PDB file of C-alpha atoms in Angstrom:
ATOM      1  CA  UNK A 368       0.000   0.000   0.000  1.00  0.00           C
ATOM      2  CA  UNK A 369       1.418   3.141  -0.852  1.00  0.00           C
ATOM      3  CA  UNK A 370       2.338   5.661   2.333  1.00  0.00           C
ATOM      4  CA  UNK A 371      -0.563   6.051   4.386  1.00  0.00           C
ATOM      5  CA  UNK A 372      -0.702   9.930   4.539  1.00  0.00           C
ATOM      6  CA  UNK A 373      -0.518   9.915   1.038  1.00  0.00           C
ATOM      7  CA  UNK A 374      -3.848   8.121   0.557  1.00  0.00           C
ATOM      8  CA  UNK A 375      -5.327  10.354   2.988  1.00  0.00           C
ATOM      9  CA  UNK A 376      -4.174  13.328   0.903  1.00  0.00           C
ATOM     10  CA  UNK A 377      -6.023  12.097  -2.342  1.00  0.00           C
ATOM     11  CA  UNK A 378      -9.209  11.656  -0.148  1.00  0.00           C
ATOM     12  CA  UNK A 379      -9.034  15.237   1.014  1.00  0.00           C
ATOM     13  CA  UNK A 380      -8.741  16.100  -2.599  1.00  0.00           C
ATOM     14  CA  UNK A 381     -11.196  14.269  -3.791  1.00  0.00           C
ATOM     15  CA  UNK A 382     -13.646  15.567  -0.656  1.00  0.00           C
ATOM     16  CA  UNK A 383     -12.788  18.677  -0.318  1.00  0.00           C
ATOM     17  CA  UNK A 384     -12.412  18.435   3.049  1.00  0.00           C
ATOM     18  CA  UNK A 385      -9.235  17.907   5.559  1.00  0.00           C
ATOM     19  CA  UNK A 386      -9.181  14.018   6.011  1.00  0.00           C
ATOM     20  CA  UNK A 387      -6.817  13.529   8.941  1.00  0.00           C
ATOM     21  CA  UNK A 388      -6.009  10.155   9.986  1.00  0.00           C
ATOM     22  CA  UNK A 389      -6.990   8.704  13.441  1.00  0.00           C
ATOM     23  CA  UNK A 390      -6.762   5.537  15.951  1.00  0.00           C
ATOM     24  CA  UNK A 391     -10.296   5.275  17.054  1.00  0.00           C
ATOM     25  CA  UNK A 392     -12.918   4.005  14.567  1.00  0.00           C
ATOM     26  CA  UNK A 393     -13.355   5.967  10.926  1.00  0.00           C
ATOM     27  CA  UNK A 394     -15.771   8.818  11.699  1.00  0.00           C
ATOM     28  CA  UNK A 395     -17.377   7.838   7.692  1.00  0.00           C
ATOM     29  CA  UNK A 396     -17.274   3.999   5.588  1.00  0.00           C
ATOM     30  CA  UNK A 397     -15.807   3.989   2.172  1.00  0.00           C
ATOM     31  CA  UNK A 398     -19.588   4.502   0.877  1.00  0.00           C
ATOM     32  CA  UNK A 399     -20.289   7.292   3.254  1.00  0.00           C
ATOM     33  CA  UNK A 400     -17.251   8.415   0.890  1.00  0.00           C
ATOM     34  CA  UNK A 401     -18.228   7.845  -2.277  1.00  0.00           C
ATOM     35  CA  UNK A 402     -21.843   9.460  -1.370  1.00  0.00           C
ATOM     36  CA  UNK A 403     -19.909  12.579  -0.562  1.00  0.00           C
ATOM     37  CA  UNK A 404     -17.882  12.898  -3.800  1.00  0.00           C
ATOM     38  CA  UNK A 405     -20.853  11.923  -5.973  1.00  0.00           C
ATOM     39  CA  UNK A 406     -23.237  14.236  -3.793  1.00  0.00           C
ATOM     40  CA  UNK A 407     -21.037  17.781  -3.439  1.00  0.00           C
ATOM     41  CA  UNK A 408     -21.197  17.203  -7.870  1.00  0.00           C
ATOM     42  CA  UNK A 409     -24.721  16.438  -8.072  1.00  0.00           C
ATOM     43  CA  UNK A 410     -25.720  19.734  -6.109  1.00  0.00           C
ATOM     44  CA  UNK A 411     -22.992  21.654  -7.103  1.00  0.00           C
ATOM     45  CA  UNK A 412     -24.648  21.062 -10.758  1.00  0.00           C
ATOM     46  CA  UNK A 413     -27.732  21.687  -9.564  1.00  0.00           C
ATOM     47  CA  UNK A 414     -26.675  25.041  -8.411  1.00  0.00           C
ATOM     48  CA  UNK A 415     -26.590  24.869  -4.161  1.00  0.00           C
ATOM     49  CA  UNK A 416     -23.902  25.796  -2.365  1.00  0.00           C
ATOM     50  CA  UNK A 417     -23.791  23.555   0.933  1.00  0.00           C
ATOM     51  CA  UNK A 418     -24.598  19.864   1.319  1.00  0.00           C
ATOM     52  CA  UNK A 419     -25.889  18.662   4.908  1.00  0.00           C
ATOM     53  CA  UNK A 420     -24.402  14.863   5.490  1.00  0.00           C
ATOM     54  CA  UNK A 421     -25.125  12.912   8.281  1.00  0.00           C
ATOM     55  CA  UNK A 422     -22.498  12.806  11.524  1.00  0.00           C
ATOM     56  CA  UNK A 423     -20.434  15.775   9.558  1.00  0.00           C
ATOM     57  CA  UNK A 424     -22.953  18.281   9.427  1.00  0.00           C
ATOM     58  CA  UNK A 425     -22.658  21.087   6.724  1.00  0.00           C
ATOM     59  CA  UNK A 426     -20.282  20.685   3.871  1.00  0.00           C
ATOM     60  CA  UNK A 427     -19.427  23.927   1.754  1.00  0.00           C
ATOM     61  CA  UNK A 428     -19.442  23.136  -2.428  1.00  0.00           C
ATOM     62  CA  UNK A 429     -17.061  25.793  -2.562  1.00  0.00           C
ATOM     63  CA  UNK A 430     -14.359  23.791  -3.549  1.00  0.00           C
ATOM     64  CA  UNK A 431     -11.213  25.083  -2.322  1.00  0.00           C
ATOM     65  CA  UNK A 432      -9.254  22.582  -4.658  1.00  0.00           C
ATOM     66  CA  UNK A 433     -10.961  24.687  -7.981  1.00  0.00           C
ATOM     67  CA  UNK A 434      -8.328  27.976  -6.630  1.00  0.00           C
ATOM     68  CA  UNK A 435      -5.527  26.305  -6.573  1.00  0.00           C
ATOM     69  CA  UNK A 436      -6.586  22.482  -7.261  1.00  0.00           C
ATOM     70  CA  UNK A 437      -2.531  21.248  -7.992  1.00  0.00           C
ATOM     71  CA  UNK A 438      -2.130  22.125  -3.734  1.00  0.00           C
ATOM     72  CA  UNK A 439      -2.491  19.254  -1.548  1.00  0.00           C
ATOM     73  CA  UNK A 440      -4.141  20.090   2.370  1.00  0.00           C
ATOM     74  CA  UNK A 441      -1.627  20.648   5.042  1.00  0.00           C
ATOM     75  CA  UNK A 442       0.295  18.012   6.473  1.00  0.00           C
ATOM     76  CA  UNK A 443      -1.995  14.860   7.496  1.00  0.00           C
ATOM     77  CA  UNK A 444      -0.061  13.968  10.879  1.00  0.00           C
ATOM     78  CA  UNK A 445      -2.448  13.977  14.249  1.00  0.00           C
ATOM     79  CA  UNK A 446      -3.152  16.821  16.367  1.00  0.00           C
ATOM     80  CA  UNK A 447      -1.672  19.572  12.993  1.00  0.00           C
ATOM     81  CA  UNK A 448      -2.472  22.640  13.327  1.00  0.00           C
ATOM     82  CA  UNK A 449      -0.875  24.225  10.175  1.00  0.00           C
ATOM     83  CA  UNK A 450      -3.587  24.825   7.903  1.00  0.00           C
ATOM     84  CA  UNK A 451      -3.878  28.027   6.467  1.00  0.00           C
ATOM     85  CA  UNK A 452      -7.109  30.081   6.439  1.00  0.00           C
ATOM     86  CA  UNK A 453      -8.647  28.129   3.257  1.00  0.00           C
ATOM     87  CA  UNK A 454      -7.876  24.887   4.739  1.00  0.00           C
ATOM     88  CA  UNK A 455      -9.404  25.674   8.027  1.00  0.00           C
ATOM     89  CA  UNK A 456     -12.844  26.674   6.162  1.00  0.00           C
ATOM     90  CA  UNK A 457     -12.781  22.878   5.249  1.00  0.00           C
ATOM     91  CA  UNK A 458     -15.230  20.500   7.414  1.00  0.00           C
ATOM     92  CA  UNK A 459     -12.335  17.777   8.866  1.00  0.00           C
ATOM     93  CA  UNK A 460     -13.177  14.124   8.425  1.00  0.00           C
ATOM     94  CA  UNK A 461     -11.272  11.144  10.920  1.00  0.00           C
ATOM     95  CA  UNK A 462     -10.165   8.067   9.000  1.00  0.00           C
ATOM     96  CA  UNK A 463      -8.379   5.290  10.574  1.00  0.00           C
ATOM     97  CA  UNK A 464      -6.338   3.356   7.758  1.00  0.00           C
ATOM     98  CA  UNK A 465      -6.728   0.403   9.281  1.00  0.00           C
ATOM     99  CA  UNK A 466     -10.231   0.108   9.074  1.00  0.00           C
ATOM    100  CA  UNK A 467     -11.030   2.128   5.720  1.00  0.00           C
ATOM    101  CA  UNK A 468      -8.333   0.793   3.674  1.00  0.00           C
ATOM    102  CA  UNK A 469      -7.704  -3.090   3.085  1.00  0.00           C
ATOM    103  CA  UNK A 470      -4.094  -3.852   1.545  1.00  0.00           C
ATOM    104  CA  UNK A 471      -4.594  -7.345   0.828  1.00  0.00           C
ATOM    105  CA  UNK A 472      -6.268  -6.493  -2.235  1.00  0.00           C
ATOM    106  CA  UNK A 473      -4.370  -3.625  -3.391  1.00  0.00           C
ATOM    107  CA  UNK A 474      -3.231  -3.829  -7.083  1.00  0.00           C
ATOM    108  CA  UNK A 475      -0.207  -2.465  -8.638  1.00  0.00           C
ATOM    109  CA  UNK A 476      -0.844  -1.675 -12.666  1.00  0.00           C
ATOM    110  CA  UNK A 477       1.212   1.121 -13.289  1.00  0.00           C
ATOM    111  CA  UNK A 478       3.731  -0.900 -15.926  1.00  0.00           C
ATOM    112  CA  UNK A 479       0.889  -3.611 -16.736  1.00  0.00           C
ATOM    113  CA  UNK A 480      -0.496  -3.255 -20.604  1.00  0.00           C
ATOM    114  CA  UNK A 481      -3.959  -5.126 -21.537  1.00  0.00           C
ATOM    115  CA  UNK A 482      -3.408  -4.833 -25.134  1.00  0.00           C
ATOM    116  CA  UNK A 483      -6.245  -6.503 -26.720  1.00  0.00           C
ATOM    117  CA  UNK A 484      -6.875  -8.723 -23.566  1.00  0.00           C
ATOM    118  CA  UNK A 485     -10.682  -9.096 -22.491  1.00  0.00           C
ATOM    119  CA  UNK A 486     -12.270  -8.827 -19.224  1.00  0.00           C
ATOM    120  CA  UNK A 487     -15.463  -8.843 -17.369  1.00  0.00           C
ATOM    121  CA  UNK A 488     -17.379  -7.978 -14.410  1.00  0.00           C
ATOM    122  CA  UNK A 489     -20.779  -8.860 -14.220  1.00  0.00           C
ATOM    123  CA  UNK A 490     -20.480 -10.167 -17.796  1.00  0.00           C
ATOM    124  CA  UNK A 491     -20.007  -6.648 -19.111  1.00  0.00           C
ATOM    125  CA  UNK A 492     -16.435  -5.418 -20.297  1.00  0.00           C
ATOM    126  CA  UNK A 493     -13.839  -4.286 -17.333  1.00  0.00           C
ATOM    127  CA  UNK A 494     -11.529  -1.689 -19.093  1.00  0.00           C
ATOM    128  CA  UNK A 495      -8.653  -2.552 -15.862  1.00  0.00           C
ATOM    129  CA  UNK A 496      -6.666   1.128 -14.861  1.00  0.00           C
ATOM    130  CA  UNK A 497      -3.312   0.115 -16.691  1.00  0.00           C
ATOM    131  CA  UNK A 498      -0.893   3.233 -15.491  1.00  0.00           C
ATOM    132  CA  UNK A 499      -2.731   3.351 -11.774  1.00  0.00           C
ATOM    133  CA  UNK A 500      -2.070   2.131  -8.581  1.00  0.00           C
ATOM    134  CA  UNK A 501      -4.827   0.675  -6.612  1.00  0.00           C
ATOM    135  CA  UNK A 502      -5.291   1.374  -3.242  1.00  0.00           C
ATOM    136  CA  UNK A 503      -9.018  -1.232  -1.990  1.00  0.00           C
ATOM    137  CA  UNK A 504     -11.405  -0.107   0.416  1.00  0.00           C
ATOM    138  CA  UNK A 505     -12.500  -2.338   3.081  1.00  0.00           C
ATOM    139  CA  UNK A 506     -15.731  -2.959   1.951  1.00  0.00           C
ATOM    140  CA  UNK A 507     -16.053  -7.165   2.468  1.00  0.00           C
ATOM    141  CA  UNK A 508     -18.850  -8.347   4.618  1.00  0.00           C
ATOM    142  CA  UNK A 509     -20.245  -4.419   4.642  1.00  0.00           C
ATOM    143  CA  UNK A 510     -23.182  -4.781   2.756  1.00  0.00           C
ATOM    144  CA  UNK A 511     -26.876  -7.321   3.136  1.00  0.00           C
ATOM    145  CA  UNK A 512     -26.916  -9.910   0.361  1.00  0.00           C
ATOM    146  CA  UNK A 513     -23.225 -10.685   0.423  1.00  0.00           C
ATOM    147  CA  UNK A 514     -20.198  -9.169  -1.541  1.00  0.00           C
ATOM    148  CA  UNK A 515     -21.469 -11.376  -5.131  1.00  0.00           C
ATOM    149  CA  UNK A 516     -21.681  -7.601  -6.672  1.00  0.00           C
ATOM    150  CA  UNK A 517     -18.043  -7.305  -6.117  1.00  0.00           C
ATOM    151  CA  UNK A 518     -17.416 -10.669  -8.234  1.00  0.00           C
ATOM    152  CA  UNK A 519     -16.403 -11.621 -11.321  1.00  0.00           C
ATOM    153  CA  UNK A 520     -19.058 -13.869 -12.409  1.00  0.00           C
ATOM    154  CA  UNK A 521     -22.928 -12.631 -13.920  1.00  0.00           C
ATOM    155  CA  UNK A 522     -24.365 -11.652 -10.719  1.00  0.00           C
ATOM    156  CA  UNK A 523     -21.332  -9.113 -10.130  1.00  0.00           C
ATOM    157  CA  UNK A 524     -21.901  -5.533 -10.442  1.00  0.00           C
ATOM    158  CA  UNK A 525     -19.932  -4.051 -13.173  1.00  0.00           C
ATOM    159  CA  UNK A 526     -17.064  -1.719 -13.155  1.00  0.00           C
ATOM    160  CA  UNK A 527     -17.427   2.356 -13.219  1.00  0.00           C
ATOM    161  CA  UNK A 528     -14.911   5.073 -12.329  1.00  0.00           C
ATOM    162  CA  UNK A 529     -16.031   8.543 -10.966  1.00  0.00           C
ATOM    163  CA  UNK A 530     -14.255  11.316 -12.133  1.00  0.00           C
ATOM    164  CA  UNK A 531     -14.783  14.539 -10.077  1.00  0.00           C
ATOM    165  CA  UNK A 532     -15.615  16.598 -13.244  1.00  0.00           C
ATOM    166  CA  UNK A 533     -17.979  14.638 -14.395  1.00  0.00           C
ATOM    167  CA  UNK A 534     -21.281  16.080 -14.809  1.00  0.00           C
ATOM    168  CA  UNK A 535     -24.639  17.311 -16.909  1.00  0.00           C
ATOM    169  CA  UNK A 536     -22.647  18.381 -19.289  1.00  0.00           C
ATOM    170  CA  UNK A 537     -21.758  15.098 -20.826  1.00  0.00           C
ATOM    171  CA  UNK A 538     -24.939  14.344 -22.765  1.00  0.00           C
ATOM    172  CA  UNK A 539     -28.784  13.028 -21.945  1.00  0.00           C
ATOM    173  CA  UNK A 540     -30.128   9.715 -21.217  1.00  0.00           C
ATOM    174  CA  UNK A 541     -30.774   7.351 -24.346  1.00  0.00           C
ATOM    175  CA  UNK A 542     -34.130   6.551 -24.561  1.00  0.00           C
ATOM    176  CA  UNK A 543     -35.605   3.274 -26.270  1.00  0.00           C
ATOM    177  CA  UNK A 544     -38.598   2.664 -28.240  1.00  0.00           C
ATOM    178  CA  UNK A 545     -41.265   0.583 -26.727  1.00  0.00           C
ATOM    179  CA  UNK A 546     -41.481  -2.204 -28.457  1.00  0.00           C
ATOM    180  CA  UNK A 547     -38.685  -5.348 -28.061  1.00  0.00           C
ATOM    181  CA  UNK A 548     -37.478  -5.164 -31.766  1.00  0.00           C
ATOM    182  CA  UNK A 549     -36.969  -1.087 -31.684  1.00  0.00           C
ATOM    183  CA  UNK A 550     -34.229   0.561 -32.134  1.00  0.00           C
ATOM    184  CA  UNK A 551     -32.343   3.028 -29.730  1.00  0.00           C
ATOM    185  CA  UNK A 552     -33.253   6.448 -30.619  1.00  0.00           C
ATOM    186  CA  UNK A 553     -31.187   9.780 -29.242  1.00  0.00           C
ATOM    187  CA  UNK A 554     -32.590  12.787 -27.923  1.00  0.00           C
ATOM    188  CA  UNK A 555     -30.630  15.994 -29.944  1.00  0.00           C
ATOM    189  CA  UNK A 556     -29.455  18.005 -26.956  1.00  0.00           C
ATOM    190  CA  UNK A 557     -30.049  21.406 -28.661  1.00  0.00           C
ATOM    191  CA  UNK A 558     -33.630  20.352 -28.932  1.00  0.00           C
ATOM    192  CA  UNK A 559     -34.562  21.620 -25.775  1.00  0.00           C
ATOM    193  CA  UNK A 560     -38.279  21.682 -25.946  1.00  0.00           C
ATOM    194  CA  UNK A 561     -38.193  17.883 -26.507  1.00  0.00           C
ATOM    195  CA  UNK A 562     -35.921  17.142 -23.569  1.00  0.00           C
ATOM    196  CA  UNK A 563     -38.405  15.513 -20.453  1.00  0.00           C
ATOM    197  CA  UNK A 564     -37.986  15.322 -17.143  1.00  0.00           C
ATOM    198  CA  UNK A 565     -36.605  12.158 -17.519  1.00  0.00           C
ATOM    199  CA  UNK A 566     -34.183  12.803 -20.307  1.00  0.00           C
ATOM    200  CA  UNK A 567     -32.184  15.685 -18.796  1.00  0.00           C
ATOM    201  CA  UNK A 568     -29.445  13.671 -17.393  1.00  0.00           C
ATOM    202  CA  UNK A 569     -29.862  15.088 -13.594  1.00  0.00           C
ATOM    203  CA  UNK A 570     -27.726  12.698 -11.223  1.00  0.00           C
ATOM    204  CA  UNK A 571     -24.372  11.073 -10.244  1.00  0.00           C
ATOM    205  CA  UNK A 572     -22.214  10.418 -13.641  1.00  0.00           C
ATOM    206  CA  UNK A 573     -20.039   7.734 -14.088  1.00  0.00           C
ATOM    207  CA  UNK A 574     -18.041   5.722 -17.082  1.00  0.00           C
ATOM    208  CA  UNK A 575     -16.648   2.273 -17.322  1.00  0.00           C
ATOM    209  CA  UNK A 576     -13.815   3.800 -19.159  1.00  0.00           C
ATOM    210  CA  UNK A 577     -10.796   4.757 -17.027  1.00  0.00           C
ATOM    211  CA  UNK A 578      -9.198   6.892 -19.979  1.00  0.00           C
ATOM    212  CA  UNK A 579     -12.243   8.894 -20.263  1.00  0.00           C
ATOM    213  CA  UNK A 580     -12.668   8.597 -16.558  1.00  0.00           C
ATOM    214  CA  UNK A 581      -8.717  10.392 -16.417  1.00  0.00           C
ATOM    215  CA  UNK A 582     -10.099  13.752 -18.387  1.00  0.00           C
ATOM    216  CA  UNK A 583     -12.158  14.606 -15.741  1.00  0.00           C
ATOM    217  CA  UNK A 584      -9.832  13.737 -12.845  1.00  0.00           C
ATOM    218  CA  UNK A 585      -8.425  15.719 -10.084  1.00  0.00           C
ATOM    219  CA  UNK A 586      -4.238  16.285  -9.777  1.00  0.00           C
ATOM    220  CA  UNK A 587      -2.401  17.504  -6.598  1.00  0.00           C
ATOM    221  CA  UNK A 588       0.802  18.313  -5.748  1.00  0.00           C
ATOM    222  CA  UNK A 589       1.748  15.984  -2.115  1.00  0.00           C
ATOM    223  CA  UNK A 590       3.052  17.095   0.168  1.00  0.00           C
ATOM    224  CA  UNK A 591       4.823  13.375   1.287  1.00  0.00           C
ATOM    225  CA  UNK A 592       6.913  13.055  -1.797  1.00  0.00           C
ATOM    226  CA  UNK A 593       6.921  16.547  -3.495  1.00  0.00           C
ATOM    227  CA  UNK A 594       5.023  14.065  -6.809  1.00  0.00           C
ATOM    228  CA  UNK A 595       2.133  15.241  -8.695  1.00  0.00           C
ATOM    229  CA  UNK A 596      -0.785  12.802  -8.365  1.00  0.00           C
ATOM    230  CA  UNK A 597      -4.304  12.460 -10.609  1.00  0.00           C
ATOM    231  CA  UNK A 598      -6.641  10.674  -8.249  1.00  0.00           C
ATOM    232  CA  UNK A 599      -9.973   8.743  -9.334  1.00  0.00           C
ATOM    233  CA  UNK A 600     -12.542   6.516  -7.551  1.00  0.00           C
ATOM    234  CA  UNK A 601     -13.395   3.232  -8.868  1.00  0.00           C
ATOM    235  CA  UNK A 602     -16.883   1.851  -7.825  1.00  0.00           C
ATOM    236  CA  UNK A 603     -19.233  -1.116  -8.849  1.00  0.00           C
ATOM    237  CA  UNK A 604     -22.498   0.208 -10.474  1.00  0.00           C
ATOM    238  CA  UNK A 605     -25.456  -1.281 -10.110  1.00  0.00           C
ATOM    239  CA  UNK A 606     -26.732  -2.663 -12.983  1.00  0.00           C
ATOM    240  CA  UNK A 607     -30.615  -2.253 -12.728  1.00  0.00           C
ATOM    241  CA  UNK A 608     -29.739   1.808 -11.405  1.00  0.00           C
ATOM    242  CA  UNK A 609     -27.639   3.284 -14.698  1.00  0.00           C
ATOM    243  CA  UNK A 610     -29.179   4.759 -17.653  1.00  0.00           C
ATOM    244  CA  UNK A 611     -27.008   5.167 -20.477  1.00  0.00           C
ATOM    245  CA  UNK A 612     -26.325   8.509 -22.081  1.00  0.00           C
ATOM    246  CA  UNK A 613     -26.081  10.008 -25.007  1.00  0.00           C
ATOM    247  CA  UNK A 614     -22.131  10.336 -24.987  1.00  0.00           C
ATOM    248  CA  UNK A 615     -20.283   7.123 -25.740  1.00  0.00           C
ATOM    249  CA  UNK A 616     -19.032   5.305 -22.636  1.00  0.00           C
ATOM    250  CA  UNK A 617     -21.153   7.566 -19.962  1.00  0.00           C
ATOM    251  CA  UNK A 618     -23.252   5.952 -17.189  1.00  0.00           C
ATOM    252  CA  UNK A 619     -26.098   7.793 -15.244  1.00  0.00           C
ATOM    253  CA  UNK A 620     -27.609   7.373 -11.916  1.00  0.00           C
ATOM    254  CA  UNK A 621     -31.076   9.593 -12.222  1.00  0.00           C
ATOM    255  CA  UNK A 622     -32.025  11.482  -9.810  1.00  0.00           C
ATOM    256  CA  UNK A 623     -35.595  12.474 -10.435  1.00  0.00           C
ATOM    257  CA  UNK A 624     -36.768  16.212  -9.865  1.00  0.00           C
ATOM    258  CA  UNK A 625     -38.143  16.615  -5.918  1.00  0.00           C
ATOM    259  CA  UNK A 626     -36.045  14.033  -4.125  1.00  0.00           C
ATOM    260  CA  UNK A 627     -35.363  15.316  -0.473  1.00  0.00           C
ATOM    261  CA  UNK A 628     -31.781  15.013   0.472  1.00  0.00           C
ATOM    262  CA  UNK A 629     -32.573  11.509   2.158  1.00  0.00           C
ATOM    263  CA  UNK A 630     -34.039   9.985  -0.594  1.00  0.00           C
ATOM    264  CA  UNK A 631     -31.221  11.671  -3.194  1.00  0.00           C
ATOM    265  CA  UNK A 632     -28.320   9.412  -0.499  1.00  0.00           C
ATOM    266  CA  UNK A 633     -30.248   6.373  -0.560  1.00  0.00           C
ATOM    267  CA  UNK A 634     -30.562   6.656  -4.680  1.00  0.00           C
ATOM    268  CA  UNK A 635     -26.764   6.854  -4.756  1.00  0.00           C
ATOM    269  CA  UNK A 636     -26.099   4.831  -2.134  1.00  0.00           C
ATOM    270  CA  UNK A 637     -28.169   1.777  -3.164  1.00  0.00           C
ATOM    271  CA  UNK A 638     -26.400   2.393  -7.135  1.00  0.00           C
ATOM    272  CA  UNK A 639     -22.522   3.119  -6.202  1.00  0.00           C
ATOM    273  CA  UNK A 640     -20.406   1.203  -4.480  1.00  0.00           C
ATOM    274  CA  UNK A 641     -16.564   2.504  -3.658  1.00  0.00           C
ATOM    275  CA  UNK A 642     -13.719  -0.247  -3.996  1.00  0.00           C
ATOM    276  CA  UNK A 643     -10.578   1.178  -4.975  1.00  0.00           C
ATOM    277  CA  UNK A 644      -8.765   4.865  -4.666  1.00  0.00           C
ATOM    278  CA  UNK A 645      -6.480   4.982  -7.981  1.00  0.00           C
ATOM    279  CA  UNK A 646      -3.423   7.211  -7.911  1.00  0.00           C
ATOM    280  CA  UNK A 647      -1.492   8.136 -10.879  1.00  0.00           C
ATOM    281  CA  UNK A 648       1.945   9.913 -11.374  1.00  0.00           C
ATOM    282  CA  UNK A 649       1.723  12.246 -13.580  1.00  0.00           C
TER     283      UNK A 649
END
């Protein structure tokens, strides 16, 4: 597993908040995590500017990371006090590596190369992060109805990766005809008047391509090594929760218009589920 603190940095980055590390229990799970990420983008595109979460009380969606996004947060070592005045803004999470992160089933690709190599999760294709460095999540035995969705056979979920840029702005749902034998058909995006309440694309986005994935990433500079770092989740998507969109390679959890804040969690949190932390030289 790559150095602890380091880890810790890319969450903070990836939060927006100071994740400092800890030796009592993890104040938030790896899905309390992912919720986060996916949640501050959903409502920053929908135009808010906090986010209320459970046991951390108001988050800002003022993302200090989009001033000066290639600066890591201060020193992660217990008990710092050396954050400046934008890092003190930040709501502080407590993580305990030792119960968040799992390093049995970390995963070194940075030199591996797939070529023309298949494989699959949940019988769909698994593009694998080639270049990245996998750090898992301790996420075994966390869920009812067993860990089968983090498989390899059919019942597994398959394989997304959340990139923190990813939003609205990468194309509508595709919407099918009604009958078995029809066709997809595509919604033009500059038709606006035609665009429904269920074609808008409003939600959590995801794509089960790790290159595409890598556009919309975040970079910082550590503070550990002095190395720049892009950072991306990668998650298990349920398969009965995505829509496709109109862009190639672009998964959708909808969120339909007049969800409270409960029900928008428990849309995400029944559809995403967090597995690995990648980290990238770049």
């Amino acid at each position: 597993m790559p150095d602890a603190r380091l880890c810790l940095e890319a969450l903070s980055v990836l939060s927006g908040c100071n994740v400092e590390p800890t030796d009592g229990p993890s104040q938030l799970s790896p899905q309390d995590f992912v919720n986060i990420v996916a949640l501050k983008e959903f409502y920053k595109q929908e135009g808010f500017k906090e986010l209320e979460y459970p046991s951390l009380g108001t988050l800002s969606l003022q993302d200090q990371d989009d001033q000066d996004m290639y600066s890591a947060p201060p020193a992660l070592t217990e008990g710092a006090s050396t954050a400046g005045p934008e890092q003190s803004l930040r709501t502080t999470m407590k993580i305990n590596p030792k119960d968040f992160f799992h390093p049995q089933y970390d995963y070194d690709f940075t030199n591996i190369k797939d070529g023309n190599t298949k494989f699959l999760r949940g019988n769909e294709p698994y593009v694998r992060p080639c270049g990245w460095t996998r750090v898992a999540l301790q996420v075994l035995q966390r869920y009812d109805g067993g860990d089968g969705w983090l498989g390899t056979g059919r019942d597994a979920w398959p394989v997304s990766y959340h990139g923190q840029h990813m939003d609205g702005s990468l194309g509508i749902i595709l919407t099918r005809g009604e009958g078995p034998g029809d066709e997809p058909s595509f919604l033009e995006a500059a038709a606006a008047s035609l665009v429904t309440k269920e074609t808008r694309g409003r939600g959590v986005y995801s794509t089960p391509d790790v290159r595409m994935a890598e556009k919309y990433c975040r970079k910082f500079k550590s503070k550990v090594d002095g190395k720049m770092y892009k950072v991306l989740l990668q998650n298990r998507i349920n398969p009965e929760r995505r829509k496709t969109c109109q862009r190639e390679d672009t998964w959708l959890v909808y969120v339909p218009e007049g969800r409270n804040d409960v029900q928008t969690r428990a849309i995400v949190q029944e559809s995403i589920r967090p597995y690995g932390l990648l980290l990238k030289l770049v």
